[in-house]
């Protein structure tokens, strides 16, 4: 077990027992990790609760045989407080967090994804709300590319039909779109509006 320090974006937190919290972080040096903050709910920890989507400097004991590590200390570097000032802004930023949490598997660092995530949250905090959807889809497509998927937007990944519907479903993990007929409720898709032309759809979110 080694003591390490890095920066991480808080993707989510959940209770562990009566007094502790587990934070899911996307970190600069270790990819997605989970850290246990013992006693944090009772004020017995050196660490103040970390805010959702905040950027923090974290120090934790990295365990070799488990995915749950032990948080030693943390300091918030940037809270992105502007994201919570409107429901619309918060919702699109939360979608960024959800996408990272769903698609990133295991503890593998990717500096391009980390920087892309920070840049997207920073821009979402400051931009006009009319730009939020475009920023999110730009993030989703770039994330897919960084994970090795080449997004295919002109035809359905399942049946091969040309995409003409106004409502289609984008699968970041599979790197393309699914038509409404083929979309399954038990799979992870993101709904988007199709512009009527694949080229225009790509330009809108690139």
mmCIF file of C-alpha atoms in Angstrom:
data_model
loop_
_atom_site.group_PDB
_atom_site.id
_atom_site.type_symbol
_atom_site.label_atom_id
_atom_site.label_comp_id
_atom_site.label_asym_id
_atom_site.label_seq_id
_atom_site.Cartn_x
_atom_site.Cartn_y
_atom_site.Cartn_z
ATOM 1 C CA UNK A 1 0.000 0.000 0.000
ATOM 2 C CA UNK A 2 1.541 3.288 -1.118
ATOM 3 C CA UNK A 3 0.649 6.906 -0.350
ATOM 4 C CA UNK A 4 -0.015 8.871 -3.555
ATOM 5 C CA UNK A 5 -1.140 12.385 -4.477
ATOM 6 C CA UNK A 6 -3.029 13.507 -7.546
ATOM 7 C CA UNK A 7 -5.830 15.753 -8.766
ATOM 8 C CA UNK A 8 -9.309 14.408 -9.385
ATOM 9 C CA UNK A 9 -12.806 15.408 -10.510
ATOM 10 C CA UNK A 10 -15.561 14.275 -8.151
ATOM 11 C CA UNK A 11 -17.980 12.183 -10.225
ATOM 12 C CA UNK A 12 -20.213 11.011 -7.392
ATOM 13 C CA UNK A 13 -20.307 10.087 -3.724
ATOM 14 C CA UNK A 14 -22.325 7.616 -1.704
ATOM 15 C CA UNK A 15 -22.677 6.556 1.890
ATOM 16 C CA UNK A 16 -20.603 3.796 3.436
ATOM 17 C CA UNK A 17 -21.830 2.791 6.862
ATOM 18 C CA UNK A 18 -23.085 5.414 9.295
ATOM 19 C CA UNK A 19 -20.175 7.817 9.200
ATOM 20 C CA UNK A 20 -18.170 7.376 5.995
ATOM 21 C CA UNK A 21 -18.438 8.277 2.319
ATOM 22 C CA UNK A 22 -17.016 6.760 -0.835
ATOM 23 C CA UNK A 23 -16.002 9.206 -3.567
ATOM 24 C CA UNK A 24 -15.696 8.211 -7.200
ATOM 25 C CA UNK A 25 -13.007 10.378 -8.814
ATOM 26 C CA UNK A 26 -11.584 10.736 -12.298
ATOM 27 C CA UNK A 27 -7.937 11.504 -11.603
ATOM 28 C CA UNK A 28 -5.068 12.934 -13.570
ATOM 29 C CA UNK A 29 -2.641 10.102 -12.815
ATOM 30 C CA UNK A 30 -4.712 6.991 -12.060
ATOM 31 C CA UNK A 31 -7.887 7.233 -14.118
ATOM 32 C CA UNK A 32 -11.130 6.471 -12.303
ATOM 33 C CA UNK A 33 -10.674 5.513 -8.654
ATOM 34 C CA UNK A 34 -12.862 5.076 -5.585
ATOM 35 C CA UNK A 35 -11.633 6.349 -2.242
ATOM 36 C CA UNK A 36 -13.097 5.778 1.212
ATOM 37 C CA UNK A 37 -13.289 8.802 3.533
ATOM 38 C CA UNK A 38 -13.659 7.277 6.991
ATOM 39 C CA UNK A 39 -15.617 9.234 9.597
ATOM 40 C CA UNK A 40 -16.170 12.203 7.296
ATOM 41 C CA UNK A 41 -19.881 12.518 8.141
ATOM 42 C CA UNK A 42 -19.117 12.800 11.863
ATOM 43 C CA UNK A 43 -16.333 15.335 11.499
ATOM 44 C CA UNK A 44 -13.692 12.787 12.473
ATOM 45 C CA UNK A 45 -11.833 13.099 9.202
ATOM 46 C CA UNK A 46 -9.199 15.644 8.174
ATOM 47 C CA UNK A 47 -11.103 16.037 4.923
ATOM 48 C CA UNK A 48 -14.115 18.258 4.388
ATOM 49 C CA UNK A 49 -16.795 16.752 2.135
ATOM 50 C CA UNK A 50 -15.886 17.157 -1.521
ATOM 51 C CA UNK A 51 -18.490 18.820 -3.725
ATOM 52 C CA UNK A 52 -19.970 17.101 -6.752
ATOM 53 C CA UNK A 53 -17.979 17.929 -9.912
ATOM 54 C CA UNK A 54 -15.329 19.834 -7.970
ATOM 55 C CA UNK A 55 -11.634 19.516 -8.756
ATOM 56 C CA UNK A 56 -9.635 18.420 -5.726
ATOM 57 C CA UNK A 57 -6.096 17.573 -4.767
ATOM 58 C CA UNK A 58 -6.326 14.205 -3.042
ATOM 59 C CA UNK A 59 -3.869 12.132 -1.058
ATOM 60 C CA UNK A 60 -4.797 8.485 -0.574
ATOM 61 C CA UNK A 61 -3.393 5.103 0.299
ATOM 62 C CA UNK A 62 -3.446 3.081 -2.913
ATOM 63 C CA UNK A 63 -4.221 -0.541 -2.203
ATOM 64 C CA UNK A 64 -2.974 -3.172 -4.616
ATOM 65 C CA UNK A 65 -5.605 -5.894 -4.202
ATOM 66 C CA UNK A 66 -8.774 -3.863 -4.106
ATOM 67 C CA UNK A 67 -10.435 -1.078 -6.094
ATOM 68 C CA UNK A 68 -11.372 0.817 -2.923
ATOM 69 C CA UNK A 69 -8.562 3.019 -1.614
ATOM 70 C CA UNK A 70 -8.284 4.917 1.655
ATOM 71 C CA UNK A 71 -8.455 8.721 1.519
ATOM 72 C CA UNK A 72 -5.889 10.482 3.696
ATOM 73 C CA UNK A 73 -6.633 14.139 2.890
ATOM 74 C CA UNK A 74 -8.183 16.323 0.205
ATOM 75 C CA UNK A 75 -8.335 19.974 -0.714
ATOM 76 C CA UNK A 76 -10.760 21.551 -3.159
ATOM 77 C CA UNK A 77 -8.897 23.381 -5.919
ATOM 78 C CA UNK A 78 -11.906 24.519 -7.950
ATOM 79 C CA UNK A 79 -15.543 24.100 -6.967
ATOM 80 C CA UNK A 80 -17.189 24.982 -10.312
ATOM 81 C CA UNK A 81 -19.884 26.638 -8.203
ATOM 82 C CA UNK A 82 -21.378 28.328 -11.266
ATOM 83 C CA UNK A 83 -22.632 24.951 -12.501
ATOM 84 C CA UNK A 84 -25.203 24.799 -9.715
ATOM 85 C CA UNK A 85 -26.678 28.244 -10.359
ATOM 86 C CA UNK A 86 -29.221 26.944 -12.846
ATOM 87 C CA UNK A 87 -30.916 23.581 -13.270
ATOM 88 C CA UNK A 88 -30.128 23.468 -16.978
ATOM 89 C CA UNK A 89 -26.404 24.132 -16.447
ATOM 90 C CA UNK A 90 -26.250 21.594 -13.611
ATOM 91 C CA UNK A 91 -28.071 18.953 -15.684
ATOM 92 C CA UNK A 92 -25.659 19.127 -18.625
ATOM 93 C CA UNK A 93 -22.627 19.094 -16.295
ATOM 94 C CA UNK A 94 -24.103 16.080 -14.506
ATOM 95 C CA UNK A 95 -24.391 14.351 -17.878
ATOM 96 C CA UNK A 96 -20.630 14.826 -18.330
ATOM 97 C CA UNK A 97 -20.053 13.134 -14.975
ATOM 98 C CA UNK A 98 -22.433 10.301 -15.831
ATOM 99 C CA UNK A 99 -20.730 9.697 -19.161
ATOM 100 C CA UNK A 100 -17.302 9.492 -17.529
ATOM 101 C CA UNK A 101 -18.585 7.177 -14.833
ATOM 102 C CA UNK A 102 -20.325 4.870 -17.314
ATOM 103 C CA UNK A 103 -17.589 4.644 -19.938
ATOM 104 C CA UNK A 104 -14.333 4.719 -17.981
ATOM 105 C CA UNK A 105 -13.493 1.234 -16.807
ATOM 106 C CA UNK A 106 -10.663 0.498 -14.400
ATOM 107 C CA UNK A 107 -7.745 2.553 -13.183
ATOM 108 C CA UNK A 108 -6.025 3.638 -16.367
ATOM 109 C CA UNK A 109 -4.868 7.230 -16.687
ATOM 110 C CA UNK A 110 -5.584 9.271 -19.796
ATOM 111 C CA UNK A 111 -4.388 12.862 -19.577
ATOM 112 C CA UNK A 112 -6.276 13.870 -22.721
ATOM 113 C CA UNK A 113 -9.582 12.748 -21.203
ATOM 114 C CA UNK A 114 -8.783 14.442 -17.897
ATOM 115 C CA UNK A 115 -7.950 17.748 -19.603
ATOM 116 C CA UNK A 116 -10.974 17.465 -21.907
ATOM 117 C CA UNK A 117 -13.243 16.959 -18.890
ATOM 118 C CA UNK A 118 -11.829 19.962 -17.037
ATOM 119 C CA UNK A 119 -12.067 22.165 -20.115
ATOM 120 C CA UNK A 120 -15.677 21.121 -20.728
ATOM 121 C CA UNK A 121 -16.766 21.814 -17.136
ATOM 122 C CA UNK A 122 -14.987 25.178 -17.162
ATOM 123 C CA UNK A 123 -16.704 26.208 -20.386
ATOM 124 C CA UNK A 124 -20.090 24.959 -19.166
ATOM 125 C CA UNK A 125 -19.744 27.103 -16.060
ATOM 126 C CA UNK A 126 -19.220 30.305 -18.042
ATOM 127 C CA UNK A 127 -20.933 29.898 -21.401
ATOM 128 C CA UNK A 128 -24.383 31.082 -22.379
ATOM 129 C CA UNK A 129 -26.926 28.380 -21.611
ATOM 130 C CA UNK A 130 -27.815 28.092 -25.284
ATOM 131 C CA UNK A 131 -24.374 26.538 -25.879
ATOM 132 C CA UNK A 132 -24.601 23.812 -23.213
ATOM 133 C CA UNK A 133 -26.047 21.065 -25.404
ATOM 134 C CA UNK A 134 -23.446 21.642 -28.106
ATOM 135 C CA UNK A 135 -20.651 21.559 -25.511
ATOM 136 C CA UNK A 136 -21.931 18.282 -24.121
ATOM 137 C CA UNK A 137 -22.110 16.557 -27.483
ATOM 138 C CA UNK A 138 -18.710 17.861 -28.428
ATOM 139 C CA UNK A 139 -17.426 16.272 -25.212
ATOM 140 C CA UNK A 140 -19.242 12.984 -25.896
ATOM 141 C CA UNK A 141 -17.816 12.630 -29.403
ATOM 142 C CA UNK A 142 -14.278 13.549 -28.360
ATOM 143 C CA UNK A 143 -14.442 11.181 -25.397
ATOM 144 C CA UNK A 144 -15.504 8.372 -27.719
ATOM 145 C CA UNK A 145 -12.557 9.138 -29.996
ATOM 146 C CA UNK A 146 -10.108 9.155 -27.065
ATOM 147 C CA UNK A 147 -11.445 5.751 -26.013
ATOM 148 C CA UNK A 148 -10.738 4.374 -29.468
ATOM 149 C CA UNK A 149 -14.184 4.582 -31.046
ATOM 150 C CA UNK A 150 -14.746 6.335 -34.365
ATOM 151 C CA UNK A 151 -18.269 7.748 -34.146
ATOM 152 C CA UNK A 152 -20.588 6.655 -36.956
ATOM 153 C CA UNK A 153 -23.564 8.990 -37.301
ATOM 154 C CA UNK A 154 -25.037 8.328 -40.744
ATOM 155 C CA UNK A 155 -26.596 4.893 -40.159
ATOM 156 C CA UNK A 156 -27.847 2.668 -37.346
ATOM 157 C CA UNK A 157 -25.195 0.433 -35.782
ATOM 158 C CA UNK A 158 -27.720 -2.397 -35.386
ATOM 159 C CA UNK A 159 -29.734 -2.585 -38.582
ATOM 160 C CA UNK A 160 -27.657 -0.385 -40.893
ATOM 161 C CA UNK A 161 -30.626 1.787 -41.869
ATOM 162 C CA UNK A 162 -29.922 5.378 -42.832
ATOM 163 C CA UNK A 163 -30.665 7.737 -39.968
ATOM 164 C CA UNK A 164 -33.620 9.926 -40.888
ATOM 165 C CA UNK A 165 -35.598 10.109 -37.639
ATOM 166 C CA UNK A 166 -35.526 13.303 -35.630
ATOM 167 C CA UNK A 167 -34.913 11.252 -32.466
ATOM 168 C CA UNK A 168 -31.908 8.914 -32.361
ATOM 169 C CA UNK A 169 -29.770 7.404 -29.629
ATOM 170 C CA UNK A 170 -26.010 7.843 -29.413
ATOM 171 C CA UNK A 171 -23.935 5.056 -27.872
ATOM 172 C CA UNK A 172 -20.559 6.508 -26.766
ATOM 173 C CA UNK A 173 -19.325 3.037 -25.833
ATOM 174 C CA UNK A 174 -20.084 1.601 -29.287
ATOM 175 C CA UNK A 175 -19.183 4.794 -31.121
ATOM 176 C CA UNK A 176 -22.284 5.546 -33.144
ATOM 177 C CA UNK A 177 -26.029 6.024 -33.280
ATOM 178 C CA UNK A 178 -28.956 3.639 -32.942
ATOM 179 C CA UNK A 179 -32.302 4.301 -34.581
ATOM 180 C CA UNK A 180 -35.367 4.613 -32.389
ATOM 181 C CA UNK A 181 -36.639 1.196 -33.514
ATOM 182 C CA UNK A 182 -33.474 -0.629 -32.413
ATOM 183 C CA UNK A 183 -32.863 1.188 -29.127
ATOM 184 C CA UNK A 184 -33.223 -1.067 -26.100
ATOM 185 C CA UNK A 185 -34.175 0.154 -22.670
ATOM 186 C CA UNK A 186 -31.553 -2.008 -20.945
ATOM 187 C CA UNK A 187 -28.616 -0.456 -22.822
ATOM 188 C CA UNK A 188 -26.898 2.874 -22.122
ATOM 189 C CA UNK A 189 -27.774 5.418 -24.808
ATOM 190 C CA UNK A 190 -27.898 9.194 -24.945
ATOM 191 C CA UNK A 191 -30.810 10.718 -26.804
ATOM 192 C CA UNK A 192 -30.097 13.395 -29.392
ATOM 193 C CA UNK A 193 -32.018 15.285 -32.022
ATOM 194 C CA UNK A 194 -31.008 14.585 -35.610
ATOM 195 C CA UNK A 195 -30.756 17.567 -37.928
ATOM 196 C CA UNK A 196 -31.937 15.608 -40.970
ATOM 197 C CA UNK A 197 -28.440 15.403 -42.439
ATOM 198 C CA UNK A 198 -25.585 13.287 -41.039
ATOM 199 C CA UNK A 199 -23.058 15.899 -42.077
ATOM 200 C CA UNK A 200 -24.912 18.629 -40.227
ATOM 201 C CA UNK A 201 -25.183 16.420 -37.137
ATOM 202 C CA UNK A 202 -21.430 15.905 -37.096
ATOM 203 C CA UNK A 203 -20.764 19.619 -37.556
ATOM 204 C CA UNK A 204 -23.196 20.521 -34.797
ATOM 205 C CA UNK A 205 -21.444 18.446 -32.163
ATOM 206 C CA UNK A 206 -17.822 18.341 -33.333
#
